Short mmCIF file of C-alpha atoms in Angstrom, two decimals:
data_model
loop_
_atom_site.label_atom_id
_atom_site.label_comp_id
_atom_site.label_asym_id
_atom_site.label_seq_id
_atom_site.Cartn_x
_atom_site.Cartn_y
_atom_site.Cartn_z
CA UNK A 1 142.11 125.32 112.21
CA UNK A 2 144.61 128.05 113.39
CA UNK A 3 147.19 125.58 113.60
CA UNK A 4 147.12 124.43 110.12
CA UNK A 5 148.20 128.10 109.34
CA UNK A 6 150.51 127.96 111.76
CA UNK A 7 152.56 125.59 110.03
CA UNK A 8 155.16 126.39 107.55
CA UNK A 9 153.98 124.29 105.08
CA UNK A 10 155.84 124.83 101.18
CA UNK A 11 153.55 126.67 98.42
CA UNK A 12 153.24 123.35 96.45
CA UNK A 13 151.57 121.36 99.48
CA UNK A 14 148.96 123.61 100.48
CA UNK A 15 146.68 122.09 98.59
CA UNK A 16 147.29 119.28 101.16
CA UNK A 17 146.16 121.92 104.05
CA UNK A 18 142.75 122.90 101.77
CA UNK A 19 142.36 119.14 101.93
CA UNK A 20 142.69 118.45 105.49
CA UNK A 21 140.33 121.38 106.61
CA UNK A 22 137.61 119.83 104.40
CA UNK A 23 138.16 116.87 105.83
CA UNK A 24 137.36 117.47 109.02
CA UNK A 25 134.82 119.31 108.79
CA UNK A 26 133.03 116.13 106.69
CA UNK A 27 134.50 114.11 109.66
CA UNK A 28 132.74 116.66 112.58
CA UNK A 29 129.69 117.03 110.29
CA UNK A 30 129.32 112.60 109.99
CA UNK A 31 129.95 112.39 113.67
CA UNK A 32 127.57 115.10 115.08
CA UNK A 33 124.60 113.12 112.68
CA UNK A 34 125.78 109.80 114.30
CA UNK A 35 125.42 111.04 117.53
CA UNK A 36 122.14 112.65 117.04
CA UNK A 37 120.65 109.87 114.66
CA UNK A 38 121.57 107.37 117.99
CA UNK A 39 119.73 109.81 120.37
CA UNK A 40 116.60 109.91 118.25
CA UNK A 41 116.76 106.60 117.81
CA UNK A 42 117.19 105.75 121.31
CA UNK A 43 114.25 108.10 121.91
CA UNK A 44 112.10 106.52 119.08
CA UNK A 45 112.41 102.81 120.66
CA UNK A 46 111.06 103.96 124.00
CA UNK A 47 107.43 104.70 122.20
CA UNK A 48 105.14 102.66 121.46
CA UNK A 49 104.26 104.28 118.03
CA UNK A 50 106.37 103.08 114.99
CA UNK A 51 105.95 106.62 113.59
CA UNK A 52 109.19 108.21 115.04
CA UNK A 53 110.91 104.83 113.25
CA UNK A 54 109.92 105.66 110.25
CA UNK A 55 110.74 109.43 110.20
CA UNK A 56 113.56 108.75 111.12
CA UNK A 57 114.22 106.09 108.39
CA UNK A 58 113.21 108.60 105.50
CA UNK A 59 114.80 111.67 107.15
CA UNK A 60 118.58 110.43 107.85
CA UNK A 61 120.33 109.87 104.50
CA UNK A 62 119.03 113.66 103.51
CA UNK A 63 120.38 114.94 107.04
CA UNK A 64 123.61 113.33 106.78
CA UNK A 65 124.09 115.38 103.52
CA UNK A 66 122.53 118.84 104.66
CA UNK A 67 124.74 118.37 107.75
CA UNK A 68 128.07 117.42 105.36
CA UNK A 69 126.95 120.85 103.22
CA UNK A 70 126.81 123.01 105.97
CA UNK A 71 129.93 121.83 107.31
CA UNK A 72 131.86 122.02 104.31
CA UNK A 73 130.39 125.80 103.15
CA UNK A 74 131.82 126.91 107.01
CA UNK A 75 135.43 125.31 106.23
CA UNK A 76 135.34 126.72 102.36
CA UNK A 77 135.67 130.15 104.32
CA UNK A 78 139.04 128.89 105.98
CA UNK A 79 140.56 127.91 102.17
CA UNK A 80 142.28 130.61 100.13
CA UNK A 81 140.87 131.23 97.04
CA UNK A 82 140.76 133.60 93.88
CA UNK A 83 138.03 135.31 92.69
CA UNK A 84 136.94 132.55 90.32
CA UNK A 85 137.49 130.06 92.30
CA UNK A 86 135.04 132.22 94.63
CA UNK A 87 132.70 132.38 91.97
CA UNK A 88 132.45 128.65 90.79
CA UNK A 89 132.32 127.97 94.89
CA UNK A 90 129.05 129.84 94.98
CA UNK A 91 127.93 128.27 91.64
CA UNK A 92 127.98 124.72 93.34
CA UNK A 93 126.45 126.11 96.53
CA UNK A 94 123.56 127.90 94.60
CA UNK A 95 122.92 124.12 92.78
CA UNK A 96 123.80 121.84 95.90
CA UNK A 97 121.84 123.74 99.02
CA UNK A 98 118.56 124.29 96.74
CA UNK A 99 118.56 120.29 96.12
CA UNK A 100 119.84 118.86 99.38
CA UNK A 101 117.30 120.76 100.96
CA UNK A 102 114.31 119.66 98.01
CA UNK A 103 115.60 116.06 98.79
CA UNK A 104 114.89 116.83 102.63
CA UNK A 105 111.43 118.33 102.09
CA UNK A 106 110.72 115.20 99.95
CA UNK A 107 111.97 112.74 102.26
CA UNK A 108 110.04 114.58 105.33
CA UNK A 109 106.90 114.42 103.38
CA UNK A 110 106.98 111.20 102.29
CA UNK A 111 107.65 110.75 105.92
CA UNK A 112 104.09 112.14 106.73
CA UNK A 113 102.58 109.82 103.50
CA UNK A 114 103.81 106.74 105.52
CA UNK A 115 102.60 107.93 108.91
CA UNK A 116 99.00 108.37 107.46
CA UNK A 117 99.28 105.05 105.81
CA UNK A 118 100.28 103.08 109.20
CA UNK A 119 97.88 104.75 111.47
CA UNK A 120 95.02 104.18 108.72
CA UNK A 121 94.60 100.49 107.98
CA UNK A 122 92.26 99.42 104.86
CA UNK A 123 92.66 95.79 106.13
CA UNK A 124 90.18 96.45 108.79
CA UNK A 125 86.29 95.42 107.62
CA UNK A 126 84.77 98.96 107.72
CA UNK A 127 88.18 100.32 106.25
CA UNK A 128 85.98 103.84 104.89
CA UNK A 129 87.76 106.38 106.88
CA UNK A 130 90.86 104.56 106.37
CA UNK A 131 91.19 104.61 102.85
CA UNK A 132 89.62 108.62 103.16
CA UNK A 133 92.77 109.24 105.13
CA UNK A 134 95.26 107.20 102.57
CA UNK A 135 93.65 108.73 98.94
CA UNK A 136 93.64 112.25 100.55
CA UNK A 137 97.75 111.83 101.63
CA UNK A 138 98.45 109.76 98.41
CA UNK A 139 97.11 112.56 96.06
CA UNK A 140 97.83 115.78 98.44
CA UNK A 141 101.37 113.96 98.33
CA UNK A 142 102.06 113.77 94.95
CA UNK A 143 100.98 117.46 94.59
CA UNK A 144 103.55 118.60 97.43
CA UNK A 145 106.55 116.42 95.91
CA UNK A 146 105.50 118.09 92.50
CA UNK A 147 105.49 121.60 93.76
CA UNK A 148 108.60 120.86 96.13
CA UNK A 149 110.36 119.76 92.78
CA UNK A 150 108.90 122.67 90.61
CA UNK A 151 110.59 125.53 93.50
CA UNK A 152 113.77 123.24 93.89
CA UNK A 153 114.43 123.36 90.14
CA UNK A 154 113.28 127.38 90.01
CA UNK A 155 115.54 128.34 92.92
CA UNK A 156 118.64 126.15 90.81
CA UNK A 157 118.33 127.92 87.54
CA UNK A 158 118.05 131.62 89.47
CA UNK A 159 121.33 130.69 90.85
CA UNK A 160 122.90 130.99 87.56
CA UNK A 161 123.30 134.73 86.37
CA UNK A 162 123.12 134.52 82.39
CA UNK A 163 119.36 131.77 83.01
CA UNK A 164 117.85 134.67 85.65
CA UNK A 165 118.72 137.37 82.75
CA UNK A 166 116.95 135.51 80.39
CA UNK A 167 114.02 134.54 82.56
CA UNK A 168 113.52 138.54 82.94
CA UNK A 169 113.85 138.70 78.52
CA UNK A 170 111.47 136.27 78.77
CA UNK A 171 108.81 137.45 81.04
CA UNK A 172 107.81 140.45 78.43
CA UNK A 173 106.70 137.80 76.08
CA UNK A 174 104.98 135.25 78.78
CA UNK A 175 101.53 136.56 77.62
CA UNK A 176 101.90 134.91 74.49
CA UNK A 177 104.37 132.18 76.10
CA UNK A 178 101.09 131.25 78.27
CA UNK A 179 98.73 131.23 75.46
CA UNK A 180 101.22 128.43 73.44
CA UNK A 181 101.91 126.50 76.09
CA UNK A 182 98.29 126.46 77.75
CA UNK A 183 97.07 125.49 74.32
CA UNK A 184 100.03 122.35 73.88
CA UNK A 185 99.32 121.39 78.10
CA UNK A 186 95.21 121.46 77.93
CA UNK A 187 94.85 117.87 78.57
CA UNK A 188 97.74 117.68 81.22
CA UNK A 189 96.79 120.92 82.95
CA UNK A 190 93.44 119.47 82.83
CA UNK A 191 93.96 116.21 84.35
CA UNK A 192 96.11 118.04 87.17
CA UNK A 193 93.31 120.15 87.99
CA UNK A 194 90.68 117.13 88.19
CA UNK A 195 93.79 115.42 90.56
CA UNK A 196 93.74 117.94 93.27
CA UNK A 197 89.88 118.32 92.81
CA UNK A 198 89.36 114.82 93.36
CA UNK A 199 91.35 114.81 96.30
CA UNK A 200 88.73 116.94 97.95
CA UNK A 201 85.79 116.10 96.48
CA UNK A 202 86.55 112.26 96.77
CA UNK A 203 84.66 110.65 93.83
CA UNK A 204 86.93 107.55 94.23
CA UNK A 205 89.47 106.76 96.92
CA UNK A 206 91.79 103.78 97.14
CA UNK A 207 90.57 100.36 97.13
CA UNK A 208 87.23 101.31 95.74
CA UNK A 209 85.06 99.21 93.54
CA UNK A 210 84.04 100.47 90.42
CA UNK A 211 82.72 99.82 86.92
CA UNK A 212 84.09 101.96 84.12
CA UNK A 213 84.37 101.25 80.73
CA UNK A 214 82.14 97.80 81.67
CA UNK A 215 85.03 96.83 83.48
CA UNK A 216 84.56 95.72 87.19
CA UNK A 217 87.64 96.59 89.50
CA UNK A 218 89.21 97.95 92.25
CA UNK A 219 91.17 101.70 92.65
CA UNK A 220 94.96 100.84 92.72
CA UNK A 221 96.82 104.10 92.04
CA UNK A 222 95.26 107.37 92.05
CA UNK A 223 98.20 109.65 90.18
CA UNK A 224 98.28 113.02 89.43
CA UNK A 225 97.16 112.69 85.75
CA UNK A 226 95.84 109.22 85.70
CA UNK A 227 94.27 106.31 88.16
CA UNK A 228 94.92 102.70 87.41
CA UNK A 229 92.02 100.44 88.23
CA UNK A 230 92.77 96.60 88.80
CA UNK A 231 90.75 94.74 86.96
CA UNK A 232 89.30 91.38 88.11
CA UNK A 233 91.20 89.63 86.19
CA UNK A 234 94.60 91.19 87.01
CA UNK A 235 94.61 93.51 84.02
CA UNK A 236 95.26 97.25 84.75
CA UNK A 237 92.92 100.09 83.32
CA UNK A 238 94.90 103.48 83.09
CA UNK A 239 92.03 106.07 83.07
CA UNK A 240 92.65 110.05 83.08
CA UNK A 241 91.58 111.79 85.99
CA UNK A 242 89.27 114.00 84.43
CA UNK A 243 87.04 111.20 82.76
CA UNK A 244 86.09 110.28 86.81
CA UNK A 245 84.94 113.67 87.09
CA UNK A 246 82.92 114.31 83.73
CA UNK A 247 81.76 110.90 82.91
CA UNK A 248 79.61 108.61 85.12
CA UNK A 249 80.67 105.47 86.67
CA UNK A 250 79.35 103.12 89.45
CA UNK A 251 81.16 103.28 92.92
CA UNK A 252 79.94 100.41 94.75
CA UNK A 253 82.14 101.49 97.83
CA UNK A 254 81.05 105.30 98.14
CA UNK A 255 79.42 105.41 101.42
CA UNK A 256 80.10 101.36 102.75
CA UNK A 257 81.38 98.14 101.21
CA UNK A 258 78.02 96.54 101.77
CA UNK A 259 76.11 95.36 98.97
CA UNK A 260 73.07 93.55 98.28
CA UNK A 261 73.66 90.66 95.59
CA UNK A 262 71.12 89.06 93.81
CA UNK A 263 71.04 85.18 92.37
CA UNK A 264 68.26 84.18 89.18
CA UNK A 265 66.66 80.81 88.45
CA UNK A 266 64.25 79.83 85.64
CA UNK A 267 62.11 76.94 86.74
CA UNK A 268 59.17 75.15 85.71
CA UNK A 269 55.75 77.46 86.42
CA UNK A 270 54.72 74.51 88.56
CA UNK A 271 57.50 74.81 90.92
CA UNK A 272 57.14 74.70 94.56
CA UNK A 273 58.32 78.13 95.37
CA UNK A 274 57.65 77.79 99.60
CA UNK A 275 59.28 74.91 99.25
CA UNK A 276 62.21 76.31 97.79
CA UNK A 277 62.20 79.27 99.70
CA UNK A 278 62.88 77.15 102.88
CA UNK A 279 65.59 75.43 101.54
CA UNK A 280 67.00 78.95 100.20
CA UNK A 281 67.03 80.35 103.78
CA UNK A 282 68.90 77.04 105.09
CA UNK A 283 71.66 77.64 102.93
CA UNK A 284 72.55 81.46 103.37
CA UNK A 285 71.84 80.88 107.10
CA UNK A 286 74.40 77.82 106.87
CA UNK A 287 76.70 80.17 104.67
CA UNK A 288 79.85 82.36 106.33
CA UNK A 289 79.52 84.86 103.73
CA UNK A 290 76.29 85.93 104.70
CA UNK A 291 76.63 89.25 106.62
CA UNK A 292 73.03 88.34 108.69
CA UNK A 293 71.34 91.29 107.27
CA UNK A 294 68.59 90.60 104.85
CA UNK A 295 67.75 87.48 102.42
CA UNK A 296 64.70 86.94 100.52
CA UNK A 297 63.31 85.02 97.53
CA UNK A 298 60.43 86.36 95.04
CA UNK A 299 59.18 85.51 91.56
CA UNK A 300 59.78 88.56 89.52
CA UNK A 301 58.51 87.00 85.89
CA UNK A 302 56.15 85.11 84.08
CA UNK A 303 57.75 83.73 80.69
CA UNK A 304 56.09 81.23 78.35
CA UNK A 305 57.51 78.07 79.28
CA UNK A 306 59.08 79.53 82.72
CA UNK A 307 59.12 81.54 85.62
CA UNK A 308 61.67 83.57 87.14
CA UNK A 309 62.81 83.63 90.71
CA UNK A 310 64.80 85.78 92.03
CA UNK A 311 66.80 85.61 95.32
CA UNK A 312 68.57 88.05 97.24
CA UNK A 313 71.17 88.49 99.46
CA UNK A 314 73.01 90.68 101.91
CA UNK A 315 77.33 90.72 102.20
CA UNK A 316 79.84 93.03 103.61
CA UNK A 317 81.93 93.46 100.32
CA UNK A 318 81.59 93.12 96.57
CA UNK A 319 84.47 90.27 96.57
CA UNK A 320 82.13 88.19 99.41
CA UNK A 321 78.72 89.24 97.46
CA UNK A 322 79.97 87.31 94.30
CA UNK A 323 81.31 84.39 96.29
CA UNK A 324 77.93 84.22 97.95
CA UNK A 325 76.00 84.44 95.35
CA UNK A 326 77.75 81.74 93.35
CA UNK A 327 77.31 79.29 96.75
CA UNK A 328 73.63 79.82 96.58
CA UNK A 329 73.21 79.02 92.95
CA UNK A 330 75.06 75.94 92.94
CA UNK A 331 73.56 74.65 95.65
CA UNK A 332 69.74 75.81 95.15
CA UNK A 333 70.29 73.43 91.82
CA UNK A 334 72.33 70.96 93.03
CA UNK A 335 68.82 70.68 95.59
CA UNK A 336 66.68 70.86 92.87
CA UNK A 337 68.44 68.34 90.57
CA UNK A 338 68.48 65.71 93.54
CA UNK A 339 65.15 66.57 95.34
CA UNK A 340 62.93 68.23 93.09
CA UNK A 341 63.77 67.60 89.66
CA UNK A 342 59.72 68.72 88.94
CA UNK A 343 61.21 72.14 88.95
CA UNK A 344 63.40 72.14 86.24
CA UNK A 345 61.69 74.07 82.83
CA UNK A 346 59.62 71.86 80.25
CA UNK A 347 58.43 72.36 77.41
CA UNK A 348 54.90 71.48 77.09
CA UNK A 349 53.10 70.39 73.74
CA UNK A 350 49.07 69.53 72.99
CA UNK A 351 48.27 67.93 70.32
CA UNK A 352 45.40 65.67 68.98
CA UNK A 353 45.17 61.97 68.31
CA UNK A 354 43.34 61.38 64.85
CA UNK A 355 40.75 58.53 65.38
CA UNK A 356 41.35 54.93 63.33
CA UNK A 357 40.49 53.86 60.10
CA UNK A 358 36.51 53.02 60.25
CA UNK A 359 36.24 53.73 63.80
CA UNK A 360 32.90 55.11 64.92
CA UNK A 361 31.60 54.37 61.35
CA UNK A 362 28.24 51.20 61.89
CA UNK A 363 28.65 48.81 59.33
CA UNK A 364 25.56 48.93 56.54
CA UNK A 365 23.27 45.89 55.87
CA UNK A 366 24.49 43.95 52.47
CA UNK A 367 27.61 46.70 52.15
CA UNK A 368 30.24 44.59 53.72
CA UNK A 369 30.79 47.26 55.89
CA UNK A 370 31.62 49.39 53.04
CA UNK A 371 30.34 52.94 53.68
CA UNK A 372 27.49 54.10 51.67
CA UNK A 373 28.48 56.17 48.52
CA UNK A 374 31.61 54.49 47.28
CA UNK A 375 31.76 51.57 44.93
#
């Protein structure tokens, strides 16, 4: 840059020689991140793993501005300037460097979210671990970006003189400041609280099955305040963290997605059970869905005009235990309305015939056959 001194250049056209220093040093700055964006990305292709990739991917735009920063604060020493124009230079520094490098801390650790979630795959059968791995980085995530966010912000506002004098006014009233605003936050501080607890304690993770609020569905977002649960029907159910950790729901996916489903029939109290029992064990044999575990079929109660039978049944999810269990009681009826329509409920009824008119009565000598006693 000596040589742009050099040059006799008129008062009114140095602003032209300011220019051209920044310039280049944006120019050297976009060229030295080319060159070493290429060579990690040359490197990255050679391994197997698409982790490097996508590092890579979340890290560059952040770089390329960290690396422009840098290079322009190191040419800003080259440029003349006045006091103020010193002062307002270290005003945009204190602002820019605090954020670029927020937005880099971000991007690297949503960087490590996306590693977890490729090496962890919930589309695997026994996907337990898996989705261990991706609620503990989703929620652990959200916390980091939060606090990342939180300093960022902090380390902005101390930049500027007359907001750090007031944060030191301020701190001889944060007693009462953190009775107020505790008081106004309960339910949000609460709820953040119950978010990193549950990330430890792991009541839920993602892609669990639960039933809360007599809703059956599956964990779609697990937020710092709030979890939305998908709904069978494709409705969402937004439910505060904390109500997972104080009130009960069922988890049919705590320790394994296997369940044991379980089909009823009322049939006539006369129904061949054995018989139906054989043709029971043909059809969950013949079934896919069946996880070759366990099937069985039992009368469980006695009612007046019926009895009730109860099969059972073994799959490897909740979504496969419904489908099986509809397959078995279609076609358990669709048997007994064909081949065994005996065992379909009646309704039984005893009554009495009255006997005729005269019958049983012996006709009297001279009466006609009228009985005795009536005229």
């Amino acid at each position: 840059m000596r040589w742009l001194r050099s040059l006799d250049i008129p008062a009114e056209w140095l602003w032209l020689q300011h220019v051209l220093i920044i310039a280049a040093a944006i120019l050297v700055a976009l060229v030295v991140h080319a060159v070493a964006m290429r060579v990690a990305g040359h490197a990255a292709r050679r391994t197997a793993s698409q982790s490097d990739d996508l590092v890579l991917e979340h890290i560059r735009q952040p770089l390329r501005w960290v690396a422009i920063a840098i290079a322009v604060s190191f040419a800003m020493r080259l440029v003349p300037m006045s006091s103020e124009g010193r002062d307002i230079w270290r005003q945009v520094l204190g602002f820019g460097v605090p954020a670029l490098l927020g937005w880099l801390a971000v991007a690297g650790l949503r960087a490590l979210q996306g590693v977890v979630y490729l090496r962890a795959d919930i589309n695997v059968e026994d996907n337990l671990r898996a989705r261990r791995k991706r609620t503990r980085a989703q929620i652990l995530g959200r916390i980091g970006i939060f606090l990342i966010v939180f300093v960022t912000v902090c380390l902005m506002l101390l930049s500027v003189p007359g907001i750090r004098t007031i944060g030191v006014t301020l701190m001889a009233s944060a007693g009462i400041a953190g009775l107020v605003v505790g008081a106004a936050a309960q339910p949000a501080l609460k709820n953040l609280i119950a978010g990193v607890q549950m990330a430890f304690t792991e009541p839920i993770r993602l892609d669990d099955v639960v039933i809360i609020d007599n809703e059956w569905g599956r964990i779609e977002q697990i937020h710092l305040t709030f979890v939305v649960v998908r709904i069978w029907d494709e409705r969402r159910l937004v439910v505060p963290v904390a109500k997972f950790l104080e009130n009960s729901f069922q988890n049919w996916t705590r320790e394994t997605s296997q369940l044991l489903g379980s089909v009823f029939w009322y049939l006539d109290p006369a129904a061949d059970i054995p018989r139906l029992r054989t043709k029971m064990g043909e059809l969950v044999e013949a079934s896919p869905r069946w996880d070759r575990r366990f099937f069985n079929m039992q009368v469980t109660d006695v009612k007046p005009d019926s009895i009730e039978v109860r099969g059972l049944m073994t799959a490897r999810d909740a979504s496969v235990s419904f489908d099986l269990r509809c397959e078995i009681r279609e076609g358990l009826l669709n048997y007994i309305r064909h081949e065994m329509p005996e065992a379909l409920p009646r309704r039984r009824l005893e009554h009495s015939i009255p006997p005729r008119h005269g019958e049983g009565d012996q006709p009297q000598a001279g009466g006609g056959g009228v009985p005795q006693g009536t005229s």
